């Protein structure tokens, strides 16, 4: 107890350098915990880019390729799904809802998605969160468009604006559908998913503008928003019970009239994340390096101050302190700095997470869980404490030998 009080007094006397060392450790702990929490929650959020959907059905291709093209709008589907096949599968036993998806058009580099009104009711993201509108409503006529949050913010659109879509994906298009302008009637809340970068129009409008008809004068009733296109890019399926998933998936993959592929998005998302494990390893390595640098900073500070404290150590020896007392004193000081650094770092971590939660959800699609430290995070804190103690043994050992060589007077 006496050595603990002495260590606290010693650190207080050197509070400027002790605070800088403590703050460095605190920042490194904050970064380590933040990176770890973001890594875990990013994996969870990535897996929940689309949730509540049991199957994604498209033309036969690779599982990941179908997922990337239909959900992430990355790449292109080589073939589509015939409308008759879609209708047949839609009527299968156990199917609760379906959402047709038609891709291939764009607007200033942003993907245009043709779909049905069911999209706004059944499409879910994160932990089964439903799409919601920050402004306006869902489309009700063929010449209406609903914008994702990022599209509206990036291009500066608001309700009532008129836009023209272009044939083909990407920033460059040589065919603009100028005779079929769309009116913005809704803007979705930010989701942090590809929905934010998408323009949503009625499925029937896709077929009409490609056939040269006008969306503003024909088939403007709600019942005609889907129409009967020749084919679609893919479609989402939800079942009354998960028990139907494997059976219907097998039937679709063995469907003879057309080569189709049905994937379970959750499983395929996990497979895709496994391909990105190198990112996890880099993040973990980066955080470990940050912690090591802070501990080396503490070691440097303690060693630098040790020479200046030789008079102090000699005085302690003169009042009866033994060499192992001095060894213990320096060890306690390093442990105190590490402990307080971890404590302050945890506080900074929760402060940072509370401030960054909304931003990460809206801009990166990462839903941060603000909860007690997990067992793994506690293990990380314990490892830092142990490393801090081990690092403190170096100056403690030097203090021990200084006390032996100096005795009660300084010998330089």
Short mmCIF file of C-alpha atoms in Angstrom, two decimals, residues 28-411:
data_model
loop_
_atom_site.label_atom_id
_atom_site.label_comp_id
_atom_site.label_asym_id
_atom_site.label_seq_id
_atom_site.Cartn_x
_atom_site.Cartn_y
_atom_site.Cartn_z
CA UNK A 28 -4.19 3.41 -28.93
CA UNK A 29 -6.73 1.51 -26.80
CA UNK A 30 -9.54 3.57 -28.32
CA UNK A 31 -8.30 2.78 -31.84
CA UNK A 32 -7.88 -0.91 -31.06
CA UNK A 33 -11.39 -1.26 -29.61
CA UNK A 34 -12.92 0.91 -32.35
CA UNK A 35 -11.29 -1.06 -35.14
CA UNK A 36 -12.31 -4.34 -33.53
CA UNK A 37 -15.92 -3.21 -32.98
CA UNK A 38 -16.20 -1.79 -36.51
CA UNK A 39 -14.66 -4.99 -37.92
CA UNK A 40 -17.18 -7.20 -36.14
CA UNK A 41 -20.18 -4.96 -36.86
CA UNK A 42 -19.07 -4.41 -40.48
CA UNK A 43 -19.12 -8.16 -40.97
CA UNK A 44 -22.58 -8.32 -39.43
CA UNK A 45 -23.86 -5.36 -41.46
CA UNK A 46 -22.32 -6.76 -44.64
CA UNK A 47 -24.18 -10.01 -44.02
CA UNK A 48 -27.36 -7.94 -43.53
CA UNK A 49 -27.08 -5.85 -46.71
CA UNK A 50 -30.24 -7.67 -47.65
CA UNK A 51 -32.25 -9.41 -44.97
CA UNK A 52 -35.63 -11.08 -44.78
CA UNK A 53 -35.18 -12.42 -48.33
CA UNK A 54 -35.07 -16.21 -48.56
CA UNK A 55 -33.94 -16.61 -52.18
CA UNK A 56 -32.52 -14.58 -55.06
CA UNK A 57 -33.31 -16.11 -58.44
CA UNK A 58 -31.57 -15.25 -61.69
CA UNK A 59 -30.09 -16.80 -64.82
CA UNK A 60 -27.66 -19.64 -64.14
CA UNK A 61 -24.26 -18.18 -63.27
CA UNK A 62 -22.01 -18.12 -60.20
CA UNK A 63 -23.59 -17.58 -56.77
CA UNK A 64 -21.42 -14.54 -55.99
CA UNK A 65 -21.85 -13.08 -59.46
CA UNK A 66 -25.64 -13.26 -59.13
CA UNK A 67 -25.46 -11.63 -55.69
CA UNK A 68 -23.16 -8.83 -56.87
CA UNK A 69 -25.25 -8.01 -59.93
CA UNK A 70 -28.68 -8.14 -58.26
CA UNK A 71 -27.94 -6.69 -54.80
CA UNK A 72 -24.73 -4.66 -55.12
CA UNK A 73 -25.29 -3.52 -58.74
CA UNK A 74 -21.76 -4.69 -59.57
CA UNK A 75 -21.18 -6.37 -62.91
CA UNK A 76 -23.81 -7.41 -65.39
CA UNK A 77 -26.06 -10.43 -65.68
CA UNK A 78 -25.36 -12.21 -68.97
CA UNK A 79 -28.94 -13.46 -69.26
CA UNK A 80 -32.29 -12.74 -67.70
CA UNK A 81 -35.25 -14.67 -66.34
CA UNK A 82 -38.22 -15.24 -68.62
CA UNK A 83 -41.48 -13.70 -67.44
CA UNK A 84 -43.30 -17.02 -67.71
CA UNK A 85 -40.70 -18.67 -65.49
CA UNK A 86 -41.08 -15.87 -62.97
CA UNK A 87 -44.85 -16.28 -62.92
CA UNK A 88 -44.54 -20.05 -62.54
CA UNK A 89 -42.18 -19.82 -59.56
CA UNK A 90 -44.24 -17.03 -58.02
CA UNK A 91 -47.23 -19.38 -57.82
CA UNK A 92 -45.34 -22.19 -56.07
CA UNK A 93 -46.59 -23.41 -52.72
CA UNK A 94 -45.16 -21.51 -49.77
CA UNK A 95 -44.20 -18.37 -51.73
CA UNK A 96 -45.39 -15.34 -49.77
CA UNK A 97 -44.04 -12.53 -51.94
CA UNK A 98 -41.74 -11.85 -54.88
CA UNK A 99 -39.97 -8.71 -56.07
CA UNK A 100 -38.97 -8.54 -59.77
CA UNK A 101 -35.74 -6.67 -60.54
CA UNK A 102 -34.80 -5.24 -63.92
CA UNK A 103 -31.38 -3.60 -64.34
CA UNK A 104 -29.47 -2.27 -67.31
CA UNK A 105 -30.26 1.45 -67.36
CA UNK A 106 -28.59 4.29 -65.50
CA UNK A 107 -28.71 8.00 -64.74
CA UNK A 108 -25.43 9.91 -64.50
CA UNK A 109 -23.59 6.78 -63.43
CA UNK A 110 -26.24 5.69 -60.89
CA UNK A 111 -28.10 2.41 -61.41
CA UNK A 112 -31.76 2.46 -62.41
CA UNK A 113 -33.88 -0.39 -61.05
CA UNK A 114 -37.21 -1.37 -62.51
CA UNK A 115 -39.36 -3.10 -59.90
CA UNK A 116 -42.86 -3.40 -58.46
CA UNK A 117 -44.51 -1.55 -55.60
CA UNK A 118 -43.89 -4.63 -53.42
CA UNK A 119 -40.23 -3.59 -53.32
CA UNK A 120 -40.97 -0.82 -50.80
CA UNK A 121 -43.02 -3.18 -48.65
CA UNK A 122 -40.88 -6.34 -48.55
CA UNK A 123 -37.28 -5.31 -49.24
CA UNK A 124 -35.39 -5.21 -45.95
CA UNK A 125 -31.82 -4.44 -44.91
CA UNK A 126 -29.68 -4.61 -41.76
CA UNK A 127 -31.64 -6.44 -39.05
CA UNK A 128 -34.86 -6.66 -41.06
CA UNK A 129 -35.30 -2.88 -41.25
CA UNK A 130 -37.88 -1.78 -43.79
CA UNK A 131 -37.29 0.96 -46.34
CA UNK A 132 -38.68 4.32 -45.28
CA UNK A 133 -39.14 7.68 -46.97
CA UNK A 134 -37.45 10.88 -45.87
CA UNK A 135 -39.61 12.74 -48.40
CA UNK A 136 -42.55 11.84 -50.61
CA UNK A 137 -43.95 8.40 -51.37
CA UNK A 138 -43.61 5.30 -53.54
CA UNK A 139 -44.28 5.57 -57.27
CA UNK A 140 -47.92 5.23 -58.32
CA UNK A 141 -47.61 6.02 -62.05
CA UNK A 142 -45.28 4.91 -64.81
CA UNK A 143 -43.55 8.28 -65.13
CA UNK A 144 -42.56 8.49 -61.46
CA UNK A 145 -39.21 7.70 -59.84
CA UNK A 146 -38.07 7.13 -56.24
CA UNK A 147 -34.48 8.08 -55.44
CA UNK A 148 -32.03 6.54 -53.02
CA UNK A 149 -30.67 8.95 -50.39
CA UNK A 150 -27.19 9.22 -51.92
CA UNK A 151 -28.53 9.85 -55.42
CA UNK A 152 -30.66 12.73 -54.18
CA UNK A 153 -27.82 14.23 -52.13
CA UNK A 154 -25.11 13.79 -54.76
CA UNK A 155 -27.10 15.09 -57.71
CA UNK A 156 -29.09 17.68 -55.74
CA UNK A 157 -32.56 16.41 -56.64
CA UNK A 158 -35.74 17.17 -54.74
CA UNK A 159 -39.42 16.27 -55.10
CA UNK A 160 -40.94 17.37 -58.39
CA UNK A 161 -37.69 17.41 -60.35
CA UNK A 162 -37.67 15.82 -63.79
CA UNK A 163 -34.93 13.39 -64.82
CA UNK A 164 -34.06 11.37 -67.91
CA UNK A 165 -32.56 7.91 -67.70
CA UNK A 166 -30.08 6.42 -70.15
CA UNK A 167 -29.67 3.01 -71.65
CA UNK A 168 -26.72 1.05 -70.32
CA UNK A 169 -24.73 1.14 -67.08
CA UNK A 170 -21.88 3.49 -66.21
CA UNK A 171 -21.14 7.20 -66.55
CA UNK A 172 -21.10 7.23 -70.36
CA UNK A 173 -24.20 6.47 -72.38
CA UNK A 174 -24.96 7.11 -76.02
CA UNK A 175 -28.72 6.63 -75.81
CA UNK A 176 -30.82 8.87 -73.56
CA UNK A 177 -34.57 8.32 -73.21
CA UNK A 178 -35.30 12.05 -73.55
CA UNK A 179 -38.90 11.48 -74.64
CA UNK A 180 -39.68 9.68 -71.35
CA UNK A 181 -38.81 11.98 -68.42
CA UNK A 182 -39.54 10.82 -64.89
CA UNK A 183 -40.78 12.95 -62.01
CA UNK A 184 -39.23 12.52 -58.57
CA UNK A 185 -42.03 11.60 -56.12
CA UNK A 186 -40.04 10.06 -53.28
CA UNK A 187 -36.62 10.05 -51.61
CA UNK A 188 -35.69 7.13 -49.36
CA UNK A 189 -33.96 7.40 -46.00
CA UNK A 190 -30.27 6.48 -45.99
CA UNK A 191 -29.60 2.78 -45.50
CA UNK A 192 -25.86 2.51 -46.15
CA UNK A 193 -26.62 -0.15 -48.79
CA UNK A 194 -26.67 -0.06 -52.63
CA UNK A 195 -30.29 1.13 -52.33
CA UNK A 196 -28.90 4.62 -51.60
CA UNK A 197 -27.23 4.72 -55.02
CA UNK A 198 -30.26 3.51 -56.97
CA UNK A 199 -33.14 5.14 -58.85
CA UNK A 200 -36.35 3.09 -58.64
CA UNK A 201 -38.96 3.16 -61.41
CA UNK A 202 -41.95 0.91 -62.21
CA UNK A 203 -41.04 -2.33 -63.95
CA UNK A 204 -43.57 -1.67 -66.73
CA UNK A 205 -41.83 1.64 -67.51
CA UNK A 206 -38.65 -0.21 -68.46
CA UNK A 207 -40.45 -2.15 -71.16
CA UNK A 208 -42.37 0.87 -72.46
CA UNK A 209 -39.40 3.21 -72.87
CA UNK A 210 -37.35 0.52 -74.60
CA UNK A 211 -40.20 -0.15 -77.00
CA UNK A 212 -40.47 3.56 -77.83
CA UNK A 213 -43.77 4.22 -76.04
CA UNK A 214 -44.39 7.09 -73.65
CA UNK A 215 -44.73 6.47 -69.93
CA UNK A 216 -46.55 9.72 -69.31
CA UNK A 217 -49.57 8.92 -71.48
CA UNK A 218 -50.09 5.18 -71.31
CA UNK A 219 -50.95 2.66 -68.59
CA UNK A 220 -50.83 5.07 -65.69
CA UNK A 221 -53.00 2.97 -63.38
CA UNK A 222 -51.45 1.33 -60.34
CA UNK A 223 -52.35 -2.18 -61.57
CA UNK A 224 -50.22 -1.64 -64.68
CA UNK A 225 -46.99 -0.72 -62.87
CA UNK A 226 -45.60 -4.24 -63.27
CA UNK A 227 -46.78 -5.09 -66.78
CA UNK A 228 -45.60 -8.21 -68.58
CA UNK A 229 -41.99 -7.74 -69.75
CA UNK A 230 -40.32 -10.44 -71.80
CA UNK A 231 -37.70 -10.99 -69.14
CA UNK A 232 -36.27 -9.55 -65.94
CA UNK A 233 -32.75 -9.53 -64.50
CA UNK A 234 -33.61 -11.42 -61.29
CA UNK A 235 -36.20 -11.57 -58.55
CA UNK A 236 -36.34 -11.88 -54.77
CA UNK A 237 -38.48 -14.48 -53.02
CA UNK A 238 -39.89 -14.61 -49.49
CA UNK A 239 -41.62 -17.69 -48.09
CA UNK A 240 -44.37 -18.24 -45.55
CA UNK A 241 -41.94 -20.48 -43.67
CA UNK A 242 -38.16 -21.04 -43.99
CA UNK A 243 -38.96 -24.76 -44.38
CA UNK A 244 -39.86 -24.13 -48.02
CA UNK A 245 -36.50 -22.55 -48.87
CA UNK A 246 -34.38 -25.61 -49.58
CA UNK A 247 -37.14 -27.46 -51.41
CA UNK A 248 -38.04 -24.59 -53.74
CA UNK A 249 -34.37 -23.78 -54.27
CA UNK A 250 -33.71 -27.33 -55.45
CA UNK A 251 -36.71 -27.20 -57.78
CA UNK A 252 -35.55 -23.91 -59.30
CA UNK A 253 -32.00 -25.15 -59.84
CA UNK A 254 -33.46 -28.21 -61.62
CA UNK A 255 -36.00 -26.17 -63.59
CA UNK A 256 -35.97 -27.57 -67.14
CA UNK A 257 -37.66 -24.89 -69.28
CA UNK A 258 -34.90 -22.39 -68.40
CA UNK A 259 -31.43 -22.49 -66.84
CA UNK A 260 -32.01 -20.71 -63.52
CA UNK A 261 -30.06 -20.35 -60.29
CA UNK A 262 -31.48 -19.75 -56.82
CA UNK A 263 -29.17 -18.61 -54.02
CA UNK A 264 -29.68 -17.95 -50.32
CA UNK A 265 -28.35 -14.38 -49.87
CA UNK A 266 -27.19 -14.90 -46.28
CA UNK A 267 -25.06 -17.90 -47.18
CA UNK A 268 -23.59 -16.25 -50.28
CA UNK A 269 -22.81 -13.05 -48.36
CA UNK A 270 -20.80 -15.09 -45.85
CA UNK A 271 -18.92 -16.76 -48.71
CA UNK A 272 -18.15 -13.34 -50.17
CA UNK A 273 -16.92 -12.06 -46.80
CA UNK A 274 -14.58 -15.04 -46.52
CA UNK A 275 -12.91 -13.76 -49.66
CA UNK A 276 -12.33 -10.43 -47.89
CA UNK A 277 -10.70 -11.83 -44.73
CA UNK A 278 -7.42 -10.19 -45.72
CA UNK A 279 -9.07 -6.85 -44.88
CA UNK A 280 -9.83 -8.11 -41.37
CA UNK A 281 -6.23 -9.19 -40.88
CA UNK A 282 -4.88 -5.84 -42.06
CA UNK A 283 -7.17 -3.96 -39.65
CA UNK A 284 -6.13 -6.16 -36.75
CA UNK A 285 -2.44 -5.78 -37.63
CA UNK A 286 -2.81 -2.01 -37.84
CA UNK A 287 -4.41 -1.81 -34.38
CA UNK A 288 -1.73 -4.04 -32.84
CA UNK A 289 1.01 -1.84 -34.30
CA UNK A 290 -0.66 1.25 -32.80
CA UNK A 291 -0.71 -0.37 -29.35
CA UNK A 292 2.93 -1.48 -29.61
CA UNK A 293 4.00 2.04 -30.59
CA UNK A 294 2.22 3.50 -27.54
CA UNK A 295 3.82 0.94 -25.21
CA UNK A 296 7.24 1.67 -26.68
CA UNK A 297 6.53 5.34 -26.06
CA UNK A 298 5.87 4.53 -22.40
CA UNK A 299 9.10 2.54 -22.22
CA UNK A 300 11.06 5.42 -23.73
CA UNK A 301 9.54 7.90 -21.28
CA UNK A 302 10.28 5.73 -18.24
CA UNK A 303 13.85 5.04 -19.33
CA UNK A 304 14.49 8.70 -20.12
CA UNK A 305 13.25 9.79 -16.72
CA UNK A 306 15.14 7.07 -14.89
CA UNK A 307 18.52 8.82 -15.10
CA UNK A 308 16.95 11.98 -13.74
CA UNK A 309 15.48 10.01 -10.83
CA UNK A 310 18.71 8.43 -9.60
CA UNK A 311 18.94 11.00 -6.81
CA UNK A 312 15.35 10.16 -5.84
CA UNK A 313 16.20 6.45 -5.78
CA UNK A 314 19.28 7.12 -3.62
CA UNK A 315 17.14 9.08 -1.14
CA UNK A 316 14.69 6.19 -0.96
CA UNK A 317 17.57 3.85 -0.28
CA UNK A 318 18.78 6.14 2.52
CA UNK A 319 15.43 5.87 4.30
CA UNK A 320 15.45 2.10 4.22
CA UNK A 321 14.12 1.10 0.80
CA UNK A 322 15.59 -2.07 -0.55
CA UNK A 323 16.43 -2.66 -4.26
CA UNK A 324 13.36 -4.84 -4.74
CA UNK A 325 11.22 -2.01 -3.30
CA UNK A 326 12.49 0.24 -6.08
CA UNK A 327 11.91 -2.50 -8.63
CA UNK A 328 8.32 -2.85 -7.43
CA UNK A 329 7.82 0.93 -7.38
CA UNK A 330 8.75 1.39 -11.04
CA UNK A 331 6.67 -1.67 -12.00
CA UNK A 332 3.63 -0.23 -10.21
CA UNK A 333 4.10 3.10 -11.97
CA UNK A 334 4.10 1.47 -15.43
CA UNK A 335 1.10 -0.67 -14.47
CA UNK A 336 -0.79 2.38 -13.21
CA UNK A 337 -0.11 4.30 -16.41
CA UNK A 338 -1.25 1.33 -18.50
CA UNK A 339 -4.37 0.75 -16.37
CA UNK A 340 -5.43 4.41 -16.43
CA UNK A 341 -4.66 4.55 -20.16
CA UNK A 342 -6.94 1.55 -20.75
CA UNK A 343 -9.66 3.11 -18.59
CA UNK A 344 -9.54 6.46 -20.40
CA UNK A 345 -9.26 4.62 -23.74
CA UNK A 346 -12.50 2.73 -23.02
CA UNK A 347 -14.23 6.02 -22.26
CA UNK A 348 -12.95 7.57 -25.48
CA UNK A 349 -14.04 4.44 -27.35
CA UNK A 350 -17.66 4.74 -26.19
CA UNK A 351 -17.64 8.48 -26.89
CA UNK A 352 -16.35 7.89 -30.43
CA UNK A 353 -18.85 5.11 -31.11
CA UNK A 354 -21.79 7.21 -29.90
CA UNK A 355 -20.73 10.08 -32.16
CA UNK A 356 -19.97 7.92 -35.20
CA UNK A 357 -22.97 5.55 -35.09
CA UNK A 358 -25.27 7.66 -37.26
CA UNK A 359 -22.55 8.52 -39.76
CA UNK A 360 -21.41 4.91 -40.20
CA UNK A 361 -25.00 3.73 -40.63
CA UNK A 362 -25.86 6.35 -43.25
CA UNK A 363 -22.61 6.41 -45.22
CA UNK A 364 -21.05 2.98 -44.78
CA UNK A 365 -24.02 0.80 -43.91
CA UNK A 366 -22.36 -0.34 -40.68
CA UNK A 367 -24.74 -0.70 -37.75
CA UNK A 368 -22.63 -0.16 -34.63
CA UNK A 369 -23.71 -1.97 -31.47
CA UNK A 370 -23.04 0.17 -28.39
CA UNK A 371 -22.89 -2.47 -25.68
CA UNK A 372 -20.62 -3.73 -22.94
CA UNK A 373 -17.18 -4.91 -24.00
CA UNK A 374 -17.26 -8.41 -25.40
CA UNK A 375 -15.17 -11.21 -23.93
CA UNK A 376 -12.71 -10.87 -26.81
CA UNK A 377 -12.41 -7.11 -26.27
CA UNK A 378 -11.77 -7.73 -22.56
CA UNK A 379 -9.06 -10.20 -23.56
CA UNK A 380 -7.48 -7.46 -25.70
CA UNK A 381 -7.53 -5.06 -22.73
CA UNK A 382 -5.96 -7.77 -20.56
CA UNK A 383 -3.27 -8.34 -23.17
CA UNK A 384 -2.45 -4.61 -23.20
CA UNK A 385 -2.24 -4.59 -19.40
CA UNK A 386 0.10 -7.59 -19.48
CA UNK A 387 2.21 -6.00 -22.21
CA UNK A 388 2.39 -2.76 -20.21
CA UNK A 389 3.55 -4.67 -17.14
CA UNK A 390 6.21 -6.53 -19.14
CA UNK A 391 7.44 -3.29 -20.73
CA UNK A 392 7.64 -1.75 -17.24
CA UNK A 393 9.95 -4.53 -16.08
CA UNK A 394 12.75 -3.09 -18.21
CA UNK A 395 13.07 0.28 -16.43
CA UNK A 396 12.27 -1.48 -13.11
CA UNK A 397 15.22 -3.81 -13.62
CA UNK A 398 17.49 -0.89 -14.44
CA UNK A 399 16.31 0.91 -11.29
CA UNK A 400 17.12 -2.22 -9.30
CA UNK A 401 20.71 -2.33 -10.57
CA UNK A 402 21.13 1.44 -10.21
CA UNK A 403 20.22 1.10 -6.55
CA UNK A 404 22.79 -1.66 -6.12
CA UNK A 405 25.57 0.29 -7.82
CA UNK A 406 24.70 3.71 -6.39
CA UNK A 407 23.86 2.58 -2.90
CA UNK A 408 22.82 5.64 -0.93
CA UNK A 409 24.78 8.13 -3.04
CA UNK A 410 24.83 8.80 -6.75
CA UNK A 411 27.88 7.53 -8.60
#
